[in-house]
């Protein structure tokens, strides 16, 4: 049995109890601001992404923009993670660690940011192109963006969480891509990662019923090859087992009476690359 709990803004910091929280107007207002900041950061760093730049330089820019806006990168110090964003290049599926490594011509990369603003988490990621990726890489990125938006269409009252994954899996597999199973979307709000788990491959009609007031992310990771991933020895970096390219997009959303509100939409219409 899924349990739900209507929460007031001040309750929530302490509620790590696995129930699905149903938030009110004040939470939506907070999420709107945090989400907008995440989107503005992702918009701005698009101009930095090109061959020769280090991922550490991008991470510095993310930290600077986050702090300048009066927010904190939620990843800094999160379970020992020491950076302000995750940057996942080519066959890296997620949680790539910024470093002195430079971007190469033709790389595709995901940048994932999570500003914590006034107690609310805005979690979003997009793909970027460094130089001119191959046609098959660009196609993967395009379809992965469509997977996210197709999943979001299912995020409405009366549907179940599994309907989101079912739609994503059906679409990705129709292109012969693999849907990553090990990482999922998640509830968020005052907490970075909360119930429910939003899996990206599922059977329709399964999982918790979607209700107004729920806040969660959808963040499909789609592989050009097989779905399997492995974790590198650094304890963070997840890569495709078959070394195939992987792509991901992530939005933070809130369920409304008749659908959902996307908190992390790009104000500059930089939804997907190319961003020029
Ligand atoms: N932003 C990631 C997510 O979408 C989580 C990153 S946690 C980190 O849930 F520690 F790896 F940064
Ligand atoms: Co997330
Ligand atoms: Co994220």
PDB file of C-alpha atoms and ligand atoms in Angstrom:
ATOM      1  CA  UNK A   1       0.000   0.000   0.000  1.00  0.00           C
ATOM      2  CA  UNK A   2       1.314   3.425  -0.932  1.00  0.00           C
ATOM      3  CA  UNK A   3       0.921   5.998   1.780  1.00  0.00           C
ATOM      4  CA  UNK A   4       0.411   9.674   1.101  1.00  0.00           C
ATOM      5  CA  UNK A   5       0.770  12.592   3.448  1.00  0.00           C
ATOM      6  CA  UNK A   6      -0.373  16.178   3.021  1.00  0.00           C
ATOM      7  CA  UNK A   7       2.447  18.376   4.316  1.00  0.00           C
ATOM      8  CA  UNK A   8       2.849  21.972   5.388  1.00  0.00           C
ATOM      9  CA  UNK A   9       6.044  23.709   4.271  1.00  0.00           C
ATOM     10  CA  UNK A  10       7.569  23.627   7.739  1.00  0.00           C
ATOM     11  CA  UNK A  11       6.927  19.932   8.429  1.00  0.00           C
ATOM     12  CA  UNK A  12       8.907  18.569   5.640  1.00  0.00           C
ATOM     13  CA  UNK A  13      12.540  18.750   6.572  1.00  0.00           C
ATOM     14  CA  UNK A  14      12.043  16.015   9.126  1.00  0.00           C
ATOM     15  CA  UNK A  15       9.799  13.734   7.127  1.00  0.00           C
ATOM     16  CA  UNK A  16      12.105  11.078   5.760  1.00  0.00           C
ATOM     17  CA  UNK A  17       9.538   8.372   6.252  1.00  0.00           C
ATOM     18  CA  UNK A  18       8.982   6.962   2.762  1.00  0.00           C
ATOM     19  CA  UNK A  19       5.505   8.419   2.378  1.00  0.00           C
ATOM     20  CA  UNK A  20       4.697  10.361  -0.773  1.00  0.00           C
ATOM     21  CA  UNK A  21       4.255  14.008   0.145  1.00  0.00           C
ATOM     22  CA  UNK A  22       1.418  16.094  -1.236  1.00  0.00           C
ATOM     23  CA  UNK A  23       2.578  19.694  -1.249  1.00  0.00           C
ATOM     24  CA  UNK A  24       0.685  22.986  -1.319  1.00  0.00           C
ATOM     25  CA  UNK A  25       0.953  26.334  -3.067  1.00  0.00           C
ATOM     26  CA  UNK A  26       3.889  27.567  -1.004  1.00  0.00           C
ATOM     27  CA  UNK A  27       5.988  24.557  -2.010  1.00  0.00           C
ATOM     28  CA  UNK A  28       5.132  25.114  -5.665  1.00  0.00           C
ATOM     29  CA  UNK A  29       6.262  28.721  -5.334  1.00  0.00           C
ATOM     30  CA  UNK A  30       9.571  27.592  -3.811  1.00  0.00           C
ATOM     31  CA  UNK A  31      10.088  24.913  -6.465  1.00  0.00           C
ATOM     32  CA  UNK A  32       9.326  27.410  -9.234  1.00  0.00           C
ATOM     33  CA  UNK A  33      12.181  29.627  -8.049  1.00  0.00           C
ATOM     34  CA  UNK A  34      14.677  26.797  -7.495  1.00  0.00           C
ATOM     35  CA  UNK A  35      13.732  25.213 -10.811  1.00  0.00           C
ATOM     36  CA  UNK A  36      14.073  28.463 -12.675  1.00  0.00           C
ATOM     37  CA  UNK A  37      17.558  28.944 -11.265  1.00  0.00           C
ATOM     38  CA  UNK A  38      18.560  25.429 -12.360  1.00  0.00           C
ATOM     39  CA  UNK A  39      17.300  26.238 -15.864  1.00  0.00           C
ATOM     40  CA  UNK A  40      19.126  29.564 -15.977  1.00  0.00           C
ATOM     41  CA  UNK A  41      22.380  27.869 -15.002  1.00  0.00           C
ATOM     42  CA  UNK A  42      21.911  25.225 -17.704  1.00  0.00           C
ATOM     43  CA  UNK A  43      21.115  27.991 -20.223  1.00  0.00           C
ATOM     44  CA  UNK A  44      24.195  29.994 -19.336  1.00  0.00           C
ATOM     45  CA  UNK A  45      26.776  27.199 -19.411  1.00  0.00           C
ATOM     46  CA  UNK A  46      25.739  26.237 -22.940  1.00  0.00           C
ATOM     47  CA  UNK A  47      28.046  28.988 -24.178  1.00  0.00           C
ATOM     48  CA  UNK A  48      31.038  27.390 -22.411  1.00  0.00           C
ATOM     49  CA  UNK A  49      30.712  23.909 -23.824  1.00  0.00           C
ATOM     50  CA  UNK A  50      33.256  23.438 -26.603  1.00  0.00           C
ATOM     51  CA  UNK A  51      36.368  21.408 -27.378  1.00  0.00           C
ATOM     52  CA  UNK A  52      39.306  22.254 -25.084  1.00  0.00           C
ATOM     53  CA  UNK A  53      37.332  23.390 -22.026  1.00  0.00           C
ATOM     54  CA  UNK A  54      37.781  21.351 -18.830  1.00  0.00           C
ATOM     55  CA  UNK A  55      34.783  19.975 -17.013  1.00  0.00           C
ATOM     56  CA  UNK A  56      36.261  21.479 -13.819  1.00  0.00           C
ATOM     57  CA  UNK A  57      35.896  24.945 -15.406  1.00  0.00           C
ATOM     58  CA  UNK A  58      32.225  24.241 -16.096  1.00  0.00           C
ATOM     59  CA  UNK A  59      31.806  23.045 -12.504  1.00  0.00           C
ATOM     60  CA  UNK A  60      33.400  26.288 -11.235  1.00  0.00           C
ATOM     61  CA  UNK A  61      30.936  28.322 -13.300  1.00  0.00           C
ATOM     62  CA  UNK A  62      27.988  26.305 -11.957  1.00  0.00           C
ATOM     63  CA  UNK A  63      29.139  26.855  -8.364  1.00  0.00           C
ATOM     64  CA  UNK A  64      29.688  30.576  -8.953  1.00  0.00           C
ATOM     65  CA  UNK A  65      26.264  31.124 -10.556  1.00  0.00           C
ATOM     66  CA  UNK A  66      24.543  29.088  -7.845  1.00  0.00           C
ATOM     67  CA  UNK A  67      26.183  30.981  -4.983  1.00  0.00           C
ATOM     68  CA  UNK A  68      25.649  34.363  -6.698  1.00  0.00           C
ATOM     69  CA  UNK A  69      21.926  33.608  -6.778  1.00  0.00           C
ATOM     70  CA  UNK A  70      21.915  32.976  -3.021  1.00  0.00           C
ATOM     71  CA  UNK A  71      21.618  29.212  -3.449  1.00  0.00           C
ATOM     72  CA  UNK A  72      23.913  26.261  -2.682  1.00  0.00           C
ATOM     73  CA  UNK A  73      24.748  23.323  -4.986  1.00  0.00           C
ATOM     74  CA  UNK A  74      22.967  20.424  -3.253  1.00  0.00           C
ATOM     75  CA  UNK A  75      25.594  17.990  -4.540  1.00  0.00           C
ATOM     76  CA  UNK A  76      28.430  19.744  -2.639  1.00  0.00           C
ATOM     77  CA  UNK A  77      29.105  17.428   0.294  1.00  0.00           C
ATOM     78  CA  UNK A  78      26.216  15.134  -0.648  1.00  0.00           C
ATOM     79  CA  UNK A  79      27.298  11.654   0.513  1.00  0.00           C
ATOM     80  CA  UNK A  80      30.888  12.842   0.157  1.00  0.00           C
ATOM     81  CA  UNK A  81      30.494  14.200  -3.384  1.00  0.00           C
ATOM     82  CA  UNK A  82      32.794  17.226  -3.746  1.00  0.00           C
ATOM     83  CA  UNK A  83      31.460  19.035  -6.825  1.00  0.00           C
ATOM     84  CA  UNK A  84      28.702  21.438  -7.838  1.00  0.00           C
ATOM     85  CA  UNK A  85      27.332  19.405 -10.731  1.00  0.00           C
ATOM     86  CA  UNK A  86      27.731  16.092 -12.543  1.00  0.00           C
ATOM     87  CA  UNK A  87      29.174  16.033 -16.075  1.00  0.00           C
ATOM     88  CA  UNK A  88      28.725  12.756 -17.914  1.00  0.00           C
ATOM     89  CA  UNK A  89      30.505  12.431 -21.266  1.00  0.00           C
ATOM     90  CA  UNK A  90      29.752   9.930 -24.074  1.00  0.00           C
ATOM     91  CA  UNK A  91      29.524   6.431 -22.520  1.00  0.00           C
ATOM     92  CA  UNK A  92      29.185   7.859 -18.992  1.00  0.00           C
ATOM     93  CA  UNK A  93      25.566   7.313 -17.985  1.00  0.00           C
ATOM     94  CA  UNK A  94      25.422   9.630 -14.956  1.00  0.00           C
ATOM     95  CA  UNK A  95      27.324  11.055 -11.973  1.00  0.00           C
ATOM     96  CA  UNK A  96      30.437  11.876 -14.017  1.00  0.00           C
ATOM     97  CA  UNK A  97      32.882  13.818 -11.823  1.00  0.00           C
ATOM     98  CA  UNK A  98      34.188  17.195 -13.084  1.00  0.00           C
ATOM     99  CA  UNK A  99      37.970  17.108 -13.611  1.00  0.00           C
ATOM    100  CA  UNK A 100      40.883  18.606 -15.554  1.00  0.00           C
ATOM    101  CA  UNK A 101      39.951  16.458 -18.507  1.00  0.00           C
ATOM    102  CA  UNK A 102      39.136  18.561 -21.597  1.00  0.00           C
ATOM    103  CA  UNK A 103      36.157  18.162 -23.895  1.00  0.00           C
ATOM    104  CA  UNK A 104      36.924  16.761 -27.348  1.00  0.00           C
ATOM    105  CA  UNK A 105      35.331  17.565 -30.690  1.00  0.00           C
ATOM    106  CA  UNK A 106      32.305  15.319 -31.148  1.00  0.00           C
ATOM    107  CA  UNK A 107      31.649  14.614 -27.457  1.00  0.00           C
ATOM    108  CA  UNK A 108      28.078  14.542 -26.192  1.00  0.00           C
ATOM    109  CA  UNK A 109      27.671  15.338 -22.509  1.00  0.00           C
ATOM    110  CA  UNK A 110      25.063  15.685 -19.811  1.00  0.00           C
ATOM    111  CA  UNK A 111      25.324  18.435 -17.218  1.00  0.00           C
ATOM    112  CA  UNK A 112      23.168  17.929 -14.123  1.00  0.00           C
ATOM    113  CA  UNK A 113      22.681  20.761 -11.615  1.00  0.00           C
ATOM    114  CA  UNK A 114      20.720  20.965  -8.353  1.00  0.00           C
ATOM    115  CA  UNK A 115      20.601  24.401  -6.740  1.00  0.00           C
ATOM    116  CA  UNK A 116      19.131  24.416  -3.236  1.00  0.00           C
ATOM    117  CA  UNK A 117      17.331  27.770  -2.993  1.00  0.00           C
ATOM    118  CA  UNK A 118      15.460  28.883   0.130  1.00  0.00           C
ATOM    119  CA  UNK A 119      15.178  25.238   1.172  1.00  0.00           C
ATOM    120  CA  UNK A 120      13.868  23.890  -2.156  1.00  0.00           C
ATOM    121  CA  UNK A 121      15.723  21.701  -4.662  1.00  0.00           C
ATOM    122  CA  UNK A 122      15.678  22.429  -8.403  1.00  0.00           C
ATOM    123  CA  UNK A 123      17.088  19.341 -10.136  1.00  0.00           C
ATOM    124  CA  UNK A 124      17.605  19.399 -13.902  1.00  0.00           C
ATOM    125  CA  UNK A 125      19.974  18.183 -16.583  1.00  0.00           C
ATOM    126  CA  UNK A 126      20.404  18.581 -20.321  1.00  0.00           C
ATOM    127  CA  UNK A 127      22.642  17.233 -23.045  1.00  0.00           C
ATOM    128  CA  UNK A 128      25.246  19.434 -24.772  1.00  0.00           C
ATOM    129  CA  UNK A 129      27.347  19.039 -27.912  1.00  0.00           C
ATOM    130  CA  UNK A 130      31.071  19.716 -27.958  1.00  0.00           C
ATOM    131  CA  UNK A 131      31.851  20.556 -31.571  1.00  0.00           C
ATOM    132  CA  UNK A 132      30.105  18.300 -34.073  1.00  0.00           C
ATOM    133  CA  UNK A 133      28.943  14.909 -32.781  1.00  0.00           C
ATOM    134  CA  UNK A 134      28.146  12.064 -35.170  1.00  0.00           C
ATOM    135  CA  UNK A 135      24.658  11.729 -36.608  1.00  0.00           C
ATOM    136  CA  UNK A 136      23.972   8.645 -34.467  1.00  0.00           C
ATOM    137  CA  UNK A 137      25.000  10.550 -31.326  1.00  0.00           C
ATOM    138  CA  UNK A 138      22.751  13.482 -32.204  1.00  0.00           C
ATOM    139  CA  UNK A 139      19.883  11.110 -32.944  1.00  0.00           C
ATOM    140  CA  UNK A 140      20.295   9.460 -29.521  1.00  0.00           C
ATOM    141  CA  UNK A 141      20.164  12.885 -27.858  1.00  0.00           C
ATOM    142  CA  UNK A 142      17.055  13.877 -29.803  1.00  0.00           C
ATOM    143  CA  UNK A 143      15.192  10.675 -28.933  1.00  0.00           C
ATOM    144  CA  UNK A 144      16.244  10.917 -25.274  1.00  0.00           C
ATOM    145  CA  UNK A 145      14.760  14.422 -25.101  1.00  0.00           C
ATOM    146  CA  UNK A 146      11.564  13.046 -26.600  1.00  0.00           C
ATOM    147  CA  UNK A 147      11.601  10.247 -23.995  1.00  0.00           C
ATOM    148  CA  UNK A 148      11.598  12.845 -21.209  1.00  0.00           C
ATOM    149  CA  UNK A 149       8.737  14.837 -22.733  1.00  0.00           C
ATOM    150  CA  UNK A 150       6.695  11.694 -23.485  1.00  0.00           C
ATOM    151  CA  UNK A 151       7.170  10.647 -19.855  1.00  0.00           C
ATOM    152  CA  UNK A 152       6.053  14.081 -18.644  1.00  0.00           C
ATOM    153  CA  UNK A 153       2.830  13.778 -20.687  1.00  0.00           C
ATOM    154  CA  UNK A 154       1.902  10.805 -18.486  1.00  0.00           C
ATOM    155  CA  UNK A 155       2.482  12.757 -15.273  1.00  0.00           C
ATOM    156  CA  UNK A 156      -1.109  13.659 -14.344  1.00  0.00           C
ATOM    157  CA  UNK A 157      -3.657  12.792 -11.674  1.00  0.00           C
ATOM    158  CA  UNK A 158      -5.313   9.424 -12.154  1.00  0.00           C
ATOM    159  CA  UNK A 159      -2.332   7.894 -13.916  1.00  0.00           C
ATOM    160  CA  UNK A 160       0.203   5.712 -12.103  1.00  0.00           C
ATOM    161  CA  UNK A 161       3.943   6.266 -11.756  1.00  0.00           C
ATOM    162  CA  UNK A 162       4.486   3.178 -13.946  1.00  0.00           C
ATOM    163  CA  UNK A 163       2.705   4.873 -16.853  1.00  0.00           C
ATOM    164  CA  UNK A 164       5.643   7.269 -17.108  1.00  0.00           C
ATOM    165  CA  UNK A 165       8.230   4.499 -17.451  1.00  0.00           C
ATOM    166  CA  UNK A 166       5.990   2.486 -19.751  1.00  0.00           C
ATOM    167  CA  UNK A 167       5.735   5.366 -22.227  1.00  0.00           C
ATOM    168  CA  UNK A 168       9.476   6.063 -22.081  1.00  0.00           C
ATOM    169  CA  UNK A 169      10.462   2.410 -22.459  1.00  0.00           C
ATOM    170  CA  UNK A 170       8.087   1.831 -25.357  1.00  0.00           C
ATOM    171  CA  UNK A 171       9.438   4.836 -27.247  1.00  0.00           C
ATOM    172  CA  UNK A 172      13.138   4.199 -26.519  1.00  0.00           C
ATOM    173  CA  UNK A 173      12.930   0.527 -27.415  1.00  0.00           C
ATOM    174  CA  UNK A 174      11.105   1.316 -30.657  1.00  0.00           C
ATOM    175  CA  UNK A 175      14.405   2.993 -31.616  1.00  0.00           C
ATOM    176  CA  UNK A 176      16.366  -0.073 -30.365  1.00  0.00           C
ATOM    177  CA  UNK A 177      17.887   1.886 -27.507  1.00  0.00           C
ATOM    178  CA  UNK A 178      18.410   0.535 -23.976  1.00  0.00           C
ATOM    179  CA  UNK A 179      16.690   2.110 -20.954  1.00  0.00           C
ATOM    180  CA  UNK A 180      18.902   2.246 -17.852  1.00  0.00           C
ATOM    181  CA  UNK A 181      17.319   0.473 -14.859  1.00  0.00           C
ATOM    182  CA  UNK A 182      19.770   1.232 -12.038  1.00  0.00           C
ATOM    183  CA  UNK A 183      18.955   4.934 -11.615  1.00  0.00           C
ATOM    184  CA  UNK A 184      15.555   6.565 -11.469  1.00  0.00           C
ATOM    185  CA  UNK A 185      13.702   9.809 -11.035  1.00  0.00           C
ATOM    186  CA  UNK A 186      12.720  10.706  -7.485  1.00  0.00           C
ATOM    187  CA  UNK A 187      10.502  12.761  -5.286  1.00  0.00           C
ATOM    188  CA  UNK A 188      12.091  16.021  -4.168  1.00  0.00           C
ATOM    189  CA  UNK A 189      11.261  19.272  -2.427  1.00  0.00           C
ATOM    190  CA  UNK A 190      12.901  20.120   0.881  1.00  0.00           C
ATOM    191  CA  UNK A 191      14.693  16.785   0.408  1.00  0.00           C
ATOM    192  CA  UNK A 192      16.990  16.117  -2.587  1.00  0.00           C
ATOM    193  CA  UNK A 193      15.923  12.484  -2.985  1.00  0.00           C
ATOM    194  CA  UNK A 194      12.571  11.362  -1.612  1.00  0.00           C
ATOM    195  CA  UNK A 195       9.722   8.947  -2.400  1.00  0.00           C
ATOM    196  CA  UNK A 196       8.480   7.969  -4.919  1.00  0.00           C
ATOM    197  CA  UNK A 197      11.032   6.261  -7.140  1.00  0.00           C
ATOM    198  CA  UNK A 198      10.219   7.091 -10.756  1.00  0.00           C
ATOM    199  CA  UNK A 199      11.552   4.226 -12.867  1.00  0.00           C
ATOM    200  CA  UNK A 200      12.012   4.786 -16.597  1.00  0.00           C
ATOM    201  CA  UNK A 201      11.066   1.255 -17.677  1.00  0.00           C
ATOM    202  CA  UNK A 202       7.831  -0.088 -16.251  1.00  0.00           C
ATOM    203  CA  UNK A 203       4.458  -1.630 -16.929  1.00  0.00           C
ATOM    204  CA  UNK A 204       1.530   0.721 -17.424  1.00  0.00           C
ATOM    205  CA  UNK A 205      -0.805   0.915 -14.452  1.00  0.00           C
ATOM    206  CA  UNK A 206       1.807  -0.131 -11.894  1.00  0.00           C
ATOM    207  CA  UNK A 207       3.278   1.923  -9.055  1.00  0.00           C
ATOM    208  CA  UNK A 208       1.757   4.667  -6.956  1.00  0.00           C
ATOM    209  CA  UNK A 209      -1.225   6.620  -8.197  1.00  0.00           C
ATOM    210  CA  UNK A 210      -0.259  10.136  -9.253  1.00  0.00           C
ATOM    211  CA  UNK A 211      -1.977  12.851  -7.200  1.00  0.00           C
ATOM    212  CA  UNK A 212      -1.995  16.667  -7.198  1.00  0.00           C
ATOM    213  CA  UNK A 213       0.756  18.098  -4.983  1.00  0.00           C
ATOM    214  CA  UNK A 214       3.374  15.443  -5.756  1.00  0.00           C
ATOM    215  CA  UNK A 215       6.823  16.810  -6.646  1.00  0.00           C
ATOM    216  CA  UNK A 216       9.285  14.597  -8.512  1.00  0.00           C
ATOM    217  CA  UNK A 217      11.868  14.382 -11.259  1.00  0.00           C
ATOM    218  CA  UNK A 218      11.816  12.413 -14.488  1.00  0.00           C
ATOM    219  CA  UNK A 219      15.330  11.765 -15.793  1.00  0.00           C
ATOM    220  CA  UNK A 220      15.601   8.932 -18.317  1.00  0.00           C
ATOM    221  CA  UNK A 221      19.067   7.593 -19.180  1.00  0.00           C
ATOM    222  CA  UNK A 222      18.996   6.035 -22.638  1.00  0.00           C
ATOM    223  CA  UNK A 223      21.826   3.972 -24.154  1.00  0.00           C
ATOM    224  CA  UNK A 224      22.669   3.522 -27.803  1.00  0.00           C
ATOM    225  CA  UNK A 225      23.388  -0.113 -26.923  1.00  0.00           C
ATOM    226  CA  UNK A 226      22.342  -2.390 -24.087  1.00  0.00           C
ATOM    227  CA  UNK A 227      20.795  -1.067 -20.843  1.00  0.00           C
ATOM    228  CA  UNK A 228      23.471  -2.493 -18.511  1.00  0.00           C
ATOM    229  CA  UNK A 229      25.704  -0.125 -16.545  1.00  0.00           C
ATOM    230  CA  UNK A 230      28.689  -0.540 -14.253  1.00  0.00           C
ATOM    231  CA  UNK A 231      30.114   1.676 -11.540  1.00  0.00           C
ATOM    232  CA  UNK A 232      33.751   2.801 -11.770  1.00  0.00           C
ATOM    233  CA  UNK A 233      36.147   2.508  -8.816  1.00  0.00           C
ATOM    234  CA  UNK A 234      35.648   6.157  -7.862  1.00  0.00           C
ATOM    235  CA  UNK A 235      32.300   5.022  -6.484  1.00  0.00           C
ATOM    236  CA  UNK A 236      30.318   7.569  -8.545  1.00  0.00           C
ATOM    237  CA  UNK A 237      30.852   7.333 -12.293  1.00  0.00           C
ATOM    238  CA  UNK A 238      28.342   5.005 -13.962  1.00  0.00           C
ATOM    239  CA  UNK A 239      29.194   3.872 -17.505  1.00  0.00           C
ATOM    240  CA  UNK A 240      27.539   1.641 -20.075  1.00  0.00           C
ATOM    241  CA  UNK A 241      28.893  -1.915 -19.843  1.00  0.00           C
ATOM    242  CA  UNK A 242      29.124  -2.188 -23.616  1.00  0.00           C
ATOM    243  CA  UNK A 243      30.803   1.275 -23.859  1.00  0.00           C
ATOM    244  CA  UNK A 244      27.956   2.568 -26.024  1.00  0.00           C
ATOM    245  CA  UNK A 245      26.935   6.234 -25.860  1.00  0.00           C
ATOM    246  CA  UNK A 246      24.370   7.281 -23.265  1.00  0.00           C
ATOM    247  CA  UNK A 247      22.152  10.365 -23.020  1.00  0.00           C
ATOM    248  CA  UNK A 248      19.909  11.893 -20.334  1.00  0.00           C
ATOM    249  CA  UNK A 249      17.583  14.842 -19.747  1.00  0.00           C
ATOM    250  CA  UNK A 250      15.944  15.717 -16.431  1.00  0.00           C
ATOM    251  CA  UNK A 251      13.116  18.021 -15.366  1.00  0.00           C
ATOM    252  CA  UNK A 252      11.631  18.693 -11.926  1.00  0.00           C
ATOM    253  CA  UNK A 253       7.828  18.789 -12.016  1.00  0.00           C
ATOM    254  CA  UNK A 254       4.841  19.294  -9.728  1.00  0.00           C
ATOM    255  CA  UNK A 255       1.500  17.546 -10.242  1.00  0.00           C
ATOM    256  CA  UNK A 256      -1.455  19.932 -10.647  1.00  0.00           C
ATOM    257  CA  UNK A 257      -5.211  19.232 -10.776  1.00  0.00           C
ATOM    258  CA  UNK A 258      -5.121  18.508 -14.493  1.00  0.00           C
ATOM    259  CA  UNK A 259      -1.530  17.696 -15.404  1.00  0.00           C
ATOM    260  CA  UNK A 260       1.817  19.000 -14.257  1.00  0.00           C
ATOM    261  CA  UNK A 261       3.931  22.102 -14.040  1.00  0.00           C
ATOM    262  CA  UNK A 262       7.537  21.838 -15.261  1.00  0.00           C
ATOM    263  CA  UNK A 263       9.689  23.912 -12.893  1.00  0.00           C
ATOM    264  CA  UNK A 264      12.923  23.652 -14.882  1.00  0.00           C
ATOM    265  CA  UNK A 265      11.919  24.838 -18.374  1.00  0.00           C
ATOM    266  CA  UNK A 266      14.566  26.896 -20.165  1.00  0.00           C
ATOM    267  CA  UNK A 267      13.686  30.628 -20.142  1.00  0.00           C
ATOM    268  CA  UNK A 268      15.846  30.977 -23.273  1.00  0.00           C
ATOM    269  CA  UNK A 269      14.332  27.996 -25.112  1.00  0.00           C
ATOM    270  CA  UNK A 270      17.565  26.078 -24.802  1.00  0.00           C
ATOM    271  CA  UNK A 271      15.644  22.836 -24.329  1.00  0.00           C
ATOM    272  CA  UNK A 272      17.949  20.596 -26.349  1.00  0.00           C
ATOM    273  CA  UNK A 273      21.126  21.002 -28.366  1.00  0.00           C
ATOM    274  CA  UNK A 274      22.372  22.533 -30.579  1.00  0.00           C
ATOM    275  CA  UNK A 275      22.047  25.762 -28.564  1.00  0.00           C
ATOM    276  CA  UNK A 276      23.751  28.182 -30.999  1.00  0.00           C
TER     277      UNK A 276
HETATM  278  N1  LIG B   1      21.377  15.373  -9.713  1.00  0.00           N
HETATM  279  C1  LIG B   1      21.390  13.925  -9.602  1.00  0.00           C
HETATM  280  C2  LIG B   1      19.959  13.491  -9.714  1.00  0.00           C
HETATM  281  O1  LIG B   1      19.356  13.813 -10.699  1.00  0.00           O
HETATM  282  C3  LIG B   1      22.012  13.445  -8.344  1.00  0.00           C
HETATM  283  C4  LIG B   1      23.458  13.725  -8.258  1.00  0.00           C
HETATM  284  S1  LIG B   1      24.037  13.253  -6.727  1.00  0.00           S
HETATM  285  C5  LIG B   1      25.690  13.462  -6.852  1.00  0.00           C
HETATM  286  O2  LIG B   1      19.343  12.901  -8.866  1.00  0.00           O
HETATM  287  F1  LIG B   1      26.141  13.358  -5.660  1.00  0.00           F
HETATM  288  F2  LIG B   1      26.173  12.554  -7.706  1.00  0.00           F
HETATM  289  F3  LIG B   1      25.957  14.654  -7.353  1.00  0.00           F
HETATM  290 CO1  LIG B   2      17.396  13.932 -10.046  1.00  0.00          CO
HETATM  291 CO1  LIG B   3      19.863  15.714 -11.401  1.00  0.00          CO
END
